[in-house]
Amino acid sequence: MQQQLSHILESGSKLSVELLLFAGLISLILLISFLKKNEKARNVIWLVSLIVTVVSFFALTQTFVSDALLFNGLIQNSSFSHFGKSLVLISTAIILLHIKVMKYDLEGEYYVLILGIAFSLSFLLMSSHLLSMFVAMEAVSLSSYMLVAFRQKAHNLEAGIKYLIFGATSTALMLYGASFLYGITGSLSFAGIQQGLTSGTSDGNMVQIALLMTLAGPLFKLSAAPFHIWAPDVYEATPTPLISYLAIAPKIGGLYIAFRLLETVPYDHTIILSIIILLSILIGNFSALTQKNAKRMMGYSGIAQSGFLLVGLLGLEITGLRASGFYMAVYIFMTSGAFLLLDMVEKQTKSFQFSDMSGLSQKFVFFGIIGLIFMVGLTGLPPTAGFTAKFLVFTNVWEQYSGGGHKILLWVLLFGLINTAISIYYYFKIPYFMFLKTPPENKSENSLNMTQLSLLTILAFAVLALFFAPQWVQNQLF
Amino acid sequence: METLETIKNLTMTQWSFYAVSVLTLFGALGTILSKNPIHSVIYLIMTFFSLSAHYVLLNAQFLAAVNIVVYAGAIMVLFLFVVMFLNIKDEAPELDNNKIVIGASIVGGTIGVILVAAIRLTESQKIDPSTYQIKTGFIETLGQLLYSKYLLPFELVSVLFLIAMSGAVMLGRKEKGERNF
């Protein structure tokens, strides 16, 4: 007992980032309760949440990474979780800045939920046990459902309910699968399951099915097929900065957990994973083609992008995971930038329809060029980091295939390349309408806000810089 | 003939397991098939009670008690109250939509068939009664585990509830000038 207590106390001292985030969470709740409900108080709450995020980020850079198991094997602070946590905190900071520069006057509870997602994600990124994974994942889901439903307009609530129902179904499937894994191996920790499967005489089919069901949770977070159905509706209904956060942050956790689960079960997953990737890319791309609303288009694009993110997991090599990690880092800057762009466009035109964006760049040329950078990046063309990311994940597939891999890998490679070409059509719709269409006559003259433009420029700079200096991220990657 | 022999040789525990399982499935089917929402809720309560019986059979007495108190008691009564309060007279239209019913049955049936087939192929290990720890499901063992080995998830759940509570307060708050029920 004494030994266990000292182990728990020692493990607790290694959670400095999480404890900081938790302290921030509590102080936010106290501030909300005791401050008056006016704009000044809401600014204070915003500032506190930004400070907490930045301080946690610097605390994270100071922490020492070790692969030791903490809390009796419940969590493990591996180098990838360290990298993932820094990505989560960076995206949180970007979203908080997005909220401020776009002059959203959000109530304090939004920031509690945003920090709550960051807090739970950092535990999800460390989990090495089915129980801690489940609790952390549920905390992320719960905060996400509420962020979607918060505005209390009919379409927000509808999207929230849809998100909740799909989320609950995938969680139920995940739990069912996890219970089978527990039943087969008699252990809940990833290491124990792996050991039980390699030494035991368990039946392969049952394990594969149980794994596939357990993957429902991370795939829902990634919005990958067949758990993608919620994405377009939720993307369309949710306020732009919030959906920008929900589009990037949970994907980091989903990607890591998908990797850990696939790694835990020592079988060949090539075919299952390839089918998931092919479905996600196909469904996402072909549904995005016909969209008229830019935010809905981003929803389908998110499905396709998560397919590309998963490509790096094929073969479960460490180089592949590094490629996916790099993709994730670039994806954060590209997506948050694209959403900021759409938000700024919406401020000008009051709508997210492509047809209303006509001729916007003829008025603001610099704005249009910056927007073009994000769309080029999301497509995956040089000279943006989107190209480097796609190049790295496809190199991984090619190496797997030429090293005697399964035939389906070639299909993944070919489909990925073809679909990259197809995605040019819908991503370039935004620059096309902005540059080449003639603007309507009776346009009210609005000027662009300089702070908004500078945040957009910084994000665009990151997308460009990572193409010329990918080592900035790659050195951080384990 | 062989099945008849098996039925004859069933032990008391096995008899009760099958009886309770039939009840559970009956309640679950009633929940999704009855057109009146109140009937659905009552069938669901029945499912919870028979699930608790399963817990007792699995030597998890504490879980069985919690299941009855929390789910069958608190949550379902609240649920019934809401259903009656909203006064849903219209019978659920979802069951009249054949497309949804057929689609759902195909998906559910496929998962079921795959699972049954896979489980039949798997050899399961039997528990040895002589080495079995009778105290496994007792509240004392559970409490000791929760506060030592699984302390972290236990504390994480409290953060989860904190976030959920602040969100629920926010969602339930009335805005000025908004129409109330």
XYZ file of C-alpha atoms in Angstrom:
659
model
C 0.000 0.000 0.000
C 2.782 2.372 1.025
C 4.645 1.535 -2.155
C 1.612 2.106 -4.299
C 0.948 5.488 -2.714
C 4.483 6.662 -3.300
C 4.252 5.451 -6.908
C 1.060 7.453 -7.423
C 2.580 10.548 -5.833
C 5.683 10.256 -7.960
C 3.583 9.780 -11.122
C 1.528 12.819 -10.233
C 4.621 15.009 -10.152
C 5.245 14.181 -13.838
C 1.919 15.602 -14.958
C 2.885 19.283 -14.724
C 1.189 20.292 -18.006
C -2.067 18.556 -17.152
C -2.092 19.986 -13.644
C -1.538 23.476 -15.062
C -4.415 23.023 -17.489
C -6.596 21.722 -14.689
C -5.739 24.692 -12.468
C -6.635 26.940 -15.382
C -9.937 25.118 -15.804
C -10.842 25.578 -12.150
C -9.829 29.253 -12.141
C -11.952 29.843 -15.265
C -14.980 28.318 -13.554
C -14.372 30.489 -10.473
C -13.996 33.602 -12.639
C -17.230 32.824 -14.464
C -19.058 32.392 -11.177
C -17.818 35.537 -9.471
C -17.320 38.070 -12.261
C -20.165 40.128 -13.642
C -21.595 39.065 -16.968
C -20.310 41.883 -19.134
C -17.899 42.222 -22.018
C -14.985 43.216 -19.809
C -15.324 40.061 -17.723
C -15.487 37.937 -20.840
C -12.265 39.567 -22.071
C -10.591 38.695 -18.766
C -11.736 35.090 -19.110
C -10.392 34.964 -22.659
C -7.054 36.371 -21.523
C -6.772 33.865 -18.660
C -7.434 30.942 -20.979
C -4.812 32.178 -23.443
C -2.267 32.628 -20.636
C -2.997 29.119 -19.323
C -2.492 27.671 -22.804
C 0.780 29.505 -23.415
C 2.169 28.726 -19.961
C 1.273 25.045 -20.370
C 3.036 25.042 -23.719
C 6.220 26.366 -22.164
C 5.889 23.930 -19.282
C 5.590 21.180 -21.883
C 8.829 22.193 -23.572
C 10.556 21.925 -20.174
C 9.245 18.446 -19.338
C 11.464 15.472 -19.724
C 10.201 12.685 -21.964
C 10.533 9.143 -20.717
C 8.768 6.002 -21.803
C 8.147 4.933 -18.226
C 4.650 3.783 -17.327
C 2.895 6.053 -14.829
C -0.018 5.319 -12.480
C 0.346 1.532 -12.592
C 0.567 1.411 -16.374
C -2.446 3.586 -17.023
C -0.578 6.285 -18.907
C 2.731 6.569 -20.670
C 4.403 9.805 -21.640
C 6.006 8.703 -24.889
C 7.703 11.062 -27.313
C 4.774 10.984 -29.720
C 2.389 11.994 -26.940
C 4.755 14.844 -26.130
C 4.609 15.957 -29.767
C 0.831 15.518 -29.892
C 0.346 17.569 -26.747
C 2.357 20.442 -28.185
C 0.179 20.306 -31.319
C -2.980 20.397 -29.171
C -1.736 23.425 -27.237
C -0.671 25.239 -30.417
C -4.065 24.684 -32.013
C -5.790 25.845 -28.810
C -3.772 29.062 -28.898
C -4.572 29.596 -32.594
C -8.292 29.120 -31.960
C -8.276 31.528 -28.998
C -6.581 34.142 -31.207
C -9.093 33.412 -33.967
C -11.957 34.059 -31.557
C -10.415 37.377 -30.511
C -9.429 38.789 -33.887
C -12.820 37.929 -35.376
C -14.422 39.767 -32.421
C -16.576 36.879 -31.250
C -18.074 37.758 -27.888
C -18.362 34.257 -26.503
C -19.536 33.465 -23.013
C -17.101 32.097 -20.466
C -18.318 28.504 -20.618
C -16.994 28.166 -24.158
C -13.450 28.645 -22.866
C -14.026 26.063 -20.118
C -15.021 23.563 -22.782
C -12.104 24.476 -25.069
C -9.588 24.047 -22.240
C -11.465 20.904 -21.189
C -10.865 19.412 -24.634
C -7.159 20.313 -24.438
C -6.922 18.786 -20.935
C -8.653 15.530 -21.861
C -6.760 15.253 -25.126
C -3.432 15.398 -23.327
C -4.547 12.409 -21.248
C -5.866 10.651 -24.349
C -2.476 11.167 -25.977
C -0.765 9.489 -23.034
C -3.151 6.630 -22.415
C -1.723 3.132 -22.578
C -4.705 1.417 -21.009
C -8.243 0.857 -22.301
C -9.770 2.441 -19.192
C -7.830 5.713 -19.286
C -8.370 5.829 -23.061
C -12.114 5.473 -22.631
C -12.468 8.097 -19.899
C -10.283 10.635 -21.717
C -12.063 10.024 -25.004
C -15.470 10.474 -23.414
C -14.360 13.749 -21.854
C -13.301 14.993 -25.296
C -16.580 13.836 -26.847
C -18.745 15.389 -24.150
C -17.087 18.784 -24.486
C -17.361 18.598 -28.264
C -21.088 17.821 -28.201
C -21.716 20.840 -26.022
C -19.564 23.162 -28.122
C -21.694 22.197 -31.118
C -25.047 22.615 -29.382
C -24.260 25.774 -27.412
C -25.804 28.494 -29.505
C -29.244 27.016 -28.903
C -30.561 27.874 -32.333
C -32.596 25.096 -33.937
C -29.895 24.063 -36.395
C -27.190 24.072 -33.688
C -29.263 21.765 -31.527
C -30.012 19.536 -34.502
C -26.313 19.238 -35.329
C -25.534 18.668 -31.644
C -28.069 15.850 -31.378
C -26.770 14.231 -34.563
C -23.211 14.485 -33.275
C -24.290 13.041 -29.914
C -26.137 10.091 -31.430
C -23.343 9.130 -33.829
C -20.809 9.656 -31.066
C -22.728 7.532 -28.578
C -23.129 4.750 -31.153
C -19.436 4.664 -31.956
C -18.573 4.776 -28.247
C -20.908 1.832 -27.632
C -19.252 -0.117 -30.436
C -15.833 0.758 -29.047
C -16.750 -0.399 -25.553
C -18.230 -3.627 -26.898
C -15.052 -4.318 -28.841
C -12.873 -3.403 -25.880
C -14.813 -5.788 -23.669
C -14.075 -8.577 -26.153
C -10.381 -7.691 -26.126
C -10.497 -7.850 -22.340
C -12.346 -11.147 -22.427
C -9.839 -12.692 -24.829
C -6.663 -11.558 -23.101
C -7.755 -10.867 -19.521
C -5.944 -7.546 -19.486
C -6.973 -3.939 -20.026
C -3.551 -2.410 -20.591
C -2.199 -2.233 -24.142
C 0.984 -4.042 -23.150
C -0.996 -6.776 -21.405
C -3.292 -7.261 -24.390
C -0.305 -7.509 -26.716
C 1.346 -10.050 -24.476
C -1.865 -12.062 -24.125
C -2.356 -12.169 -27.870
C 1.177 -13.206 -28.761
C 1.424 -15.919 -26.126
C -2.167 -17.155 -26.089
C -3.915 -19.419 -28.544
C -6.772 -17.011 -29.239
C -8.701 -17.155 -32.469
C -7.569 -14.575 -35.028
C -11.024 -13.776 -36.429
C -12.469 -12.816 -33.082
C -9.499 -10.587 -32.296
C -9.752 -8.847 -35.660
C -13.470 -8.170 -35.161
C -12.927 -6.936 -31.619
C -10.147 -4.620 -32.821
C -12.300 -3.275 -35.645
C -15.094 -2.500 -33.186
C -12.669 -0.823 -30.786
C -11.390 1.336 -33.636
C -14.876 2.882 -33.907
C -13.944 5.411 -31.218
C -10.775 6.850 -32.789
C -12.269 6.683 -36.292
C -15.217 8.764 -35.098
C -12.789 11.325 -33.704
C -10.958 11.333 -37.034
C -14.277 11.510 -38.939
C -13.001 8.669 -41.110
C -15.349 6.304 -42.946
C -17.603 4.565 -41.901
C -18.012 6.973 -38.957
C -17.995 10.189 -40.996
C -21.722 10.858 -41.373
C -21.860 13.603 -38.745
C -19.150 15.777 -40.278
C -20.920 17.955 -42.909
C -23.935 18.884 -40.762
C -21.846 19.664 -37.707
C -19.341 21.688 -39.730
C -22.115 23.743 -41.293
C -24.008 24.546 -38.088
C -21.178 25.279 -35.632
C -19.619 28.762 -35.270
C -16.447 28.932 -37.368
C -13.688 29.139 -34.694
C -15.242 26.296 -32.700
C -15.563 23.960 -35.651
C -12.055 24.892 -36.652
C -10.972 23.575 -33.240
C -13.141 20.456 -33.475
C -11.748 19.781 -36.938
C -8.139 19.660 -35.775
C -7.722 18.890 -32.071
C -9.672 15.592 -31.658
C -7.999 14.274 -34.811
C -4.616 14.366 -33.063
C -5.940 12.113 -30.302
C -7.808 9.873 -32.744
C -4.726 9.337 -34.876
C -2.552 8.413 -31.892
C -5.099 6.029 -30.374
C -5.693 4.377 -33.752
C -1.946 3.801 -33.983
C -1.693 2.430 -30.443
C -4.628 0.053 -30.945
C -3.324 -1.244 -34.274
C 0.110 -1.668 -32.736
C -1.340 -3.532 -29.756
C -2.902 -6.272 -31.849
C -0.029 -8.065 -33.554
C -1.714 -8.991 -36.823
C -1.503 -7.728 -40.373
C -3.928 -4.815 -40.637
C -3.059 -3.744 -44.179
C -6.349 -4.730 -45.807
C -8.692 -3.342 -43.127
C -6.799 -0.065 -42.875
C -6.548 0.272 -46.663
C -10.311 -0.161 -47.041
C -10.952 2.505 -44.388
C -8.514 4.865 -46.129
C -9.940 4.259 -49.604
C -13.522 4.756 -48.387
C -12.696 7.968 -46.508
C -10.836 9.508 -49.428
C -13.489 8.501 -51.979
C -16.520 9.584 -49.938
C -14.913 12.830 -48.832
C -13.678 13.886 -52.238
C -16.656 12.982 -54.352
C -19.188 14.490 -51.957
C -17.150 17.678 -51.720
C -17.285 18.165 -55.481
C -20.932 19.197 -55.613
C -21.097 21.385 -52.502
C -22.192 24.992 -52.788
C -21.492 25.957 -49.181
C -17.817 26.423 -48.331
C -18.123 25.205 -44.725
C -19.921 22.030 -45.813
C -17.207 21.527 -48.387
C -14.624 21.781 -45.579
C -16.555 19.044 -43.734
C -16.214 16.619 -46.627
C -12.624 17.706 -47.139
C -11.982 16.829 -43.484
C -13.178 13.267 -44.174
C -10.813 12.952 -47.132
C -7.903 14.471 -45.201
C -8.341 11.985 -42.351
C -8.013 9.244 -44.959
C -4.661 10.741 -45.970
C -3.661 11.041 -42.297
C -4.270 7.324 -41.800
C -2.094 6.444 -44.809
C 0.996 6.903 -42.636
C -0.187 4.177 -40.263
C -0.021 1.504 -42.985
C 2.673 -0.970 -42.047
C 2.947 0.506 -38.543
C 6.523 1.603 -39.110
C 7.946 4.440 -37.058
C 8.770 6.356 -40.274
C 5.111 6.122 -41.246
C 3.980 7.465 -37.896
C 6.478 10.301 -38.252
C 5.021 11.083 -41.676
C 1.491 11.118 -40.215
C 2.666 13.308 -37.344
C 4.155 15.780 -39.797
C 0.939 15.701 -41.836
C -1.019 16.413 -38.653
C 1.197 19.409 -37.805
C 0.754 20.879 -41.274
C -2.962 20.066 -41.272
C -3.440 22.179 -38.130
C -2.050 25.304 -39.789
C -3.804 24.684 -43.107
C -7.233 23.975 -41.647
C -7.272 26.691 -39.020
C -6.063 29.097 -41.710
C -8.745 27.991 -44.146
C -11.459 28.444 -41.523
C -10.126 31.890 -40.599
C -10.185 32.761 -44.293
C -13.797 31.608 -44.621
C -14.710 33.558 -41.506
C -13.169 36.730 -42.919
C -14.937 36.161 -46.221
C -18.172 35.723 -44.314
C -17.625 39.070 -42.571
C -17.478 40.670 -46.029
C -20.260 38.812 -47.798
C -22.489 37.554 -44.949
C -22.601 34.039 -46.365
C -20.565 30.893 -46.915
C -21.864 30.293 -50.444
C -19.222 30.155 -53.163
C -21.273 32.344 -55.484
C -21.260 35.209 -52.969
C -17.460 35.282 -52.853
C -17.296 36.523 -56.443
C -14.622 39.070 -57.119
C -13.537 39.530 -53.534
C -9.842 39.253 -54.359
C -10.098 41.877 -57.047
C -10.732 44.273 -54.214
C -8.249 42.736 -51.771
C -5.446 41.189 -53.813
C -3.153 40.308 -50.899
C -6.024 38.612 -49.033
C -6.777 36.531 -52.106
C -3.173 35.422 -52.491
C -2.995 34.331 -48.840
C -6.225 32.405 -49.332
C -4.731 30.732 -52.379
C -1.809 29.475 -50.243
C -4.147 27.567 -47.899
C -6.087 26.014 -50.743
C -2.864 24.968 -52.515
C -1.710 23.484 -49.215
C -4.916 21.527 -48.619
C -4.714 20.155 -52.162
C -1.111 19.119 -51.599
C 0.839 21.018 -54.224
C 4.228 22.716 -53.901
C 5.433 25.174 -52.674
C 3.421 24.498 -49.511
C 3.951 22.047 -46.669
C 0.813 20.198 -47.769
C 2.929 18.796 -50.582
C 5.699 17.686 -48.208
C 3.172 15.985 -45.938
C 1.459 14.083 -48.767
C 4.843 13.231 -50.249
C 6.035 11.746 -46.935
C 2.955 9.579 -46.327
C 2.934 8.296 -49.907
C 6.655 7.543 -49.714
C 5.825 5.375 -46.722
C 3.225 3.447 -48.755
C 5.600 3.034 -51.678
C 8.325 1.703 -49.392
C 5.876 -0.762 -47.861
C 4.743 -1.897 -51.318
C 8.192 -2.250 -52.859
C 9.334 -4.090 -49.745
C 6.949 -6.931 -50.649
C 3.772 -5.502 -49.209
C 0.213 -6.410 -50.132
C -1.168 -5.502 -53.572
C -3.802 -3.232 -52.049
C -1.044 -0.766 -51.089
C -0.576 0.070 -54.765
C -4.306 0.817 -54.968
C -4.012 3.147 -51.978
C -1.109 4.932 -53.643
C -2.859 5.284 -57.015
C -6.184 6.328 -55.481
C -4.459 8.823 -53.252
C -2.682 10.452 -56.180
C -5.797 10.512 -58.385
C -7.880 11.955 -55.571
C -5.296 14.642 -54.904
C -5.844 15.697 -58.509
C -9.639 15.576 -58.082
C -9.486 17.701 -54.950
C -7.975 20.557 -56.966
C -11.453 21.105 -58.394
C -13.208 21.869 -55.135
C -10.386 23.494 -53.202
C -9.697 25.907 -56.051
C -13.351 26.872 -56.236
C -12.722 29.485 -53.531
C -9.799 31.243 -55.297
C -11.618 30.813 -58.629
C -14.684 32.676 -57.443
C -12.594 35.239 -55.598
C -10.234 36.068 -58.439
C -11.971 35.382 -61.722
C -15.671 36.079 -61.249
C -16.912 39.633 -61.590
C -18.180 41.127 -58.358
C -21.852 42.109 -58.060
C -22.522 45.813 -58.541
C -24.210 46.883 -55.302
C -21.442 45.826 -52.936
C -21.023 47.729 -49.704
C -17.427 48.807 -49.210
C -15.856 47.142 -46.194
C -12.173 47.346 -45.504
C -10.233 44.407 -44.124
C -9.244 44.348 -40.499
C -5.444 44.446 -40.144
C -5.175 42.166 -37.074
C -7.278 39.516 -38.808
C -5.089 39.737 -41.880
C -1.896 39.478 -39.839
C -3.042 36.302 -38.043
C -3.978 34.858 -41.435
C -0.558 35.826 -42.785
C 1.229 34.156 -39.869
C -0.673 30.911 -40.474
C 0.072 31.102 -44.207
C 3.728 31.729 -43.399
C 3.770 28.545 -41.297
C 2.289 26.540 -44.195
C 4.952 27.912 -46.559
C 7.841 27.731 -44.104
C 7.316 24.054 -43.315
C 7.793 23.323 -47.022
C 11.208 24.965 -47.065
C 12.220 23.905 -43.574
C 10.354 20.698 -42.645
C 13.084 19.960 -40.084
C 11.459 22.487 -37.723
C 8.730 19.965 -37.065
C 10.677 16.817 -37.862
C 13.269 17.563 -35.188
C 10.475 17.681 -32.652
C 9.225 14.303 -33.823
C 10.759 11.622 -31.647
C -32.270 -36.090 -28.562
C -28.907 -34.644 -27.713
C -30.373 -31.202 -27.042
C -32.949 -32.766 -24.771
C -30.165 -34.397 -22.770
C -28.380 -31.062 -22.463
C -31.523 -29.382 -21.238
C -32.030 -32.091 -18.640
C -28.497 -31.693 -17.363
C -28.644 -27.924 -16.950
C -27.689 -26.711 -13.507
C -29.730 -24.259 -11.513
C -27.384 -21.362 -12.416
C -27.674 -22.160 -16.098
C -31.459 -22.308 -15.876
C -31.590 -18.915 -14.267
C -29.127 -17.527 -16.821
C -31.309 -18.632 -19.729
C -34.497 -17.411 -18.094
C -32.994 -13.987 -17.374
C -31.497 -13.755 -20.868
C -34.870 -14.406 -22.483
C -36.373 -11.664 -20.309
C -33.579 -9.234 -21.243
C -33.989 -9.838 -24.946
C -37.780 -9.578 -24.660
C -37.444 -6.229 -22.908
C -34.897 -4.946 -25.434
C -37.078 -5.948 -28.390
C -40.094 -4.376 -26.713
C -38.161 -1.126 -26.270
C -37.428 -0.705 -29.934
C -40.612 -2.238 -31.342
C -43.387 -0.673 -29.270
C -44.957 2.373 -30.867
C -45.972 4.075 -27.666
C -42.987 5.857 -26.042
C -44.237 5.109 -22.516
C -44.349 1.389 -23.263
C -40.798 1.674 -24.583
C -39.593 3.207 -21.337
C -41.275 0.530 -19.243
C -39.763 -2.229 -21.382
C -36.377 -0.553 -20.906
C -36.821 -0.611 -17.127
C -37.523 -4.321 -17.403
C -34.310 -4.760 -19.413
C -32.330 -2.978 -16.711
C -33.770 -5.177 -13.992
C -32.946 -8.378 -15.854
C -29.460 -7.038 -16.603
C -29.001 -6.549 -12.871
C -29.931 -10.201 -12.433
C -27.110 -11.019 -14.857
C -24.709 -9.022 -12.706
C -25.751 -11.029 -9.655
C -25.148 -14.237 -11.579
C -21.670 -12.950 -12.445
C -20.965 -12.312 -8.759
C -21.048 -8.517 -9.103
C -23.556 -7.652 -6.408
C -22.522 -4.040 -5.994
C -22.849 -3.375 -9.712
C -26.299 -4.955 -9.679
C -27.446 -2.705 -6.845
C -26.015 0.417 -8.519
C -27.634 -0.541 -11.794
C -31.049 -0.751 -10.164
C -30.658 2.369 -8.045
C -29.144 4.614 -10.699
C -30.467 3.345 -14.022
C -33.752 1.617 -13.329
C -34.506 3.955 -10.446
C -33.295 7.483 -11.013
C -32.611 7.794 -14.714
C -35.537 5.827 -16.044
C -38.056 7.468 -13.720
C -36.770 10.847 -14.882
C -37.048 9.611 -18.436
C -40.625 8.459 -17.918
C -41.433 11.770 -16.307
C -40.068 13.712 -19.288
C -41.925 11.519 -21.761
C -45.194 12.010 -19.874
C -44.494 15.713 -19.325
C -43.935 16.363 -23.018
C -47.148 14.437 -23.629
C -46.034 12.697 -26.796
C -49.344 11.486 -28.202
C -48.145 10.758 -31.718
C -46.859 7.284 -32.087
C -43.287 7.054 -33.243
C -43.316 7.549 -37.027
C -39.873 5.973 -37.454
C -41.297 2.461 -37.412
C -43.567 3.257 -40.363
C -40.588 4.215 -42.484
C -39.669 0.887 -44.032
C -36.376 2.111 -45.449
C -34.955 2.908 -42.021
C -36.257 -0.300 -40.463
C -34.871 -2.492 -43.244
C -31.521 -0.683 -43.297
C -31.141 -0.866 -39.535
C -32.082 -4.550 -39.451
C -29.549 -5.379 -42.165
C -26.715 -3.537 -40.406
C -27.606 -4.886 -36.958
C -28.172 -8.412 -38.287
C -24.828 -8.442 -40.103
C -22.914 -7.361 -37.009
C -24.827 -9.953 -34.983
C -24.106 -12.789 -37.412
C -20.419 -11.889 -37.614
C -20.143 -11.787 -33.822
C -21.987 -15.074 -33.292
C -19.860 -16.794 -35.929
C -16.635 -15.457 -34.466
C -17.576 -16.346 -30.893
C -18.535 -19.881 -31.912
C -15.084 -20.314 -33.451
C -13.388 -19.146 -30.268
C -12.537 -21.541 -27.497
C -13.310 -20.016 -24.157
C -11.463 -20.803 -20.983
C -13.531 -22.076 -18.108
C -13.068 -20.575 -14.673
C -11.751 -23.003 -12.118
C -14.175 -22.862 -9.154
C -11.530 -24.030 -6.691
C -9.226 -21.040 -7.274
C -11.947 -18.478 -7.895
C -11.804 -15.459 -5.567
C -15.285 -15.087 -4.155
C -14.589 -11.513 -3.105
C -14.030 -10.273 -6.675
C -17.248 -8.342 -7.078
C -17.516 -7.103 -3.509
C -17.669 -3.412 -2.803
C -14.593 -3.632 -0.573
C -12.394 -4.985 -3.374
C -13.848 -2.459 -5.786
C -13.156 0.455 -3.453
C -9.593 -0.624 -2.856
C -8.960 -0.915 -6.596
C -10.586 2.412 -7.384
C -8.495 4.277 -4.844
C -5.180 2.628 -5.607
C -4.684 1.100 -9.033
C -7.344 3.051 -10.898
C -7.023 6.340 -9.056
C -6.237 8.350 -12.182
C -9.354 7.459 -14.233
C -11.418 7.904 -11.094
C -10.153 11.476 -10.736
C -10.452 12.073 -14.471
C -14.116 11.154 -14.302
C -14.635 13.906 -11.739
C -13.140 16.438 -14.170
C -15.423 15.002 -16.851
C -18.430 15.611 -14.612
C -17.259 19.135 -13.847
C -17.065 19.956 -17.561
C -20.388 18.240 -18.224
C -22.034 20.151 -15.397
C -20.837 23.562 -16.534
C -22.007 22.705 -20.034
C -25.393 21.470 -18.848
C -25.952 24.644 -16.828
C -25.143 26.678 -19.908
C -27.392 24.604 -22.184
C -30.293 24.791 -19.756
C -30.059 28.543 -19.227
C -32.844 30.639 -20.645
C -31.878 33.543 -22.877
C -33.677 36.832 -22.517
C -36.696 37.230 -24.753
C -36.664 33.597 -25.733
C -39.835 31.563 -25.967
C -40.223 29.135 -23.099
C -42.182 25.932 -23.119
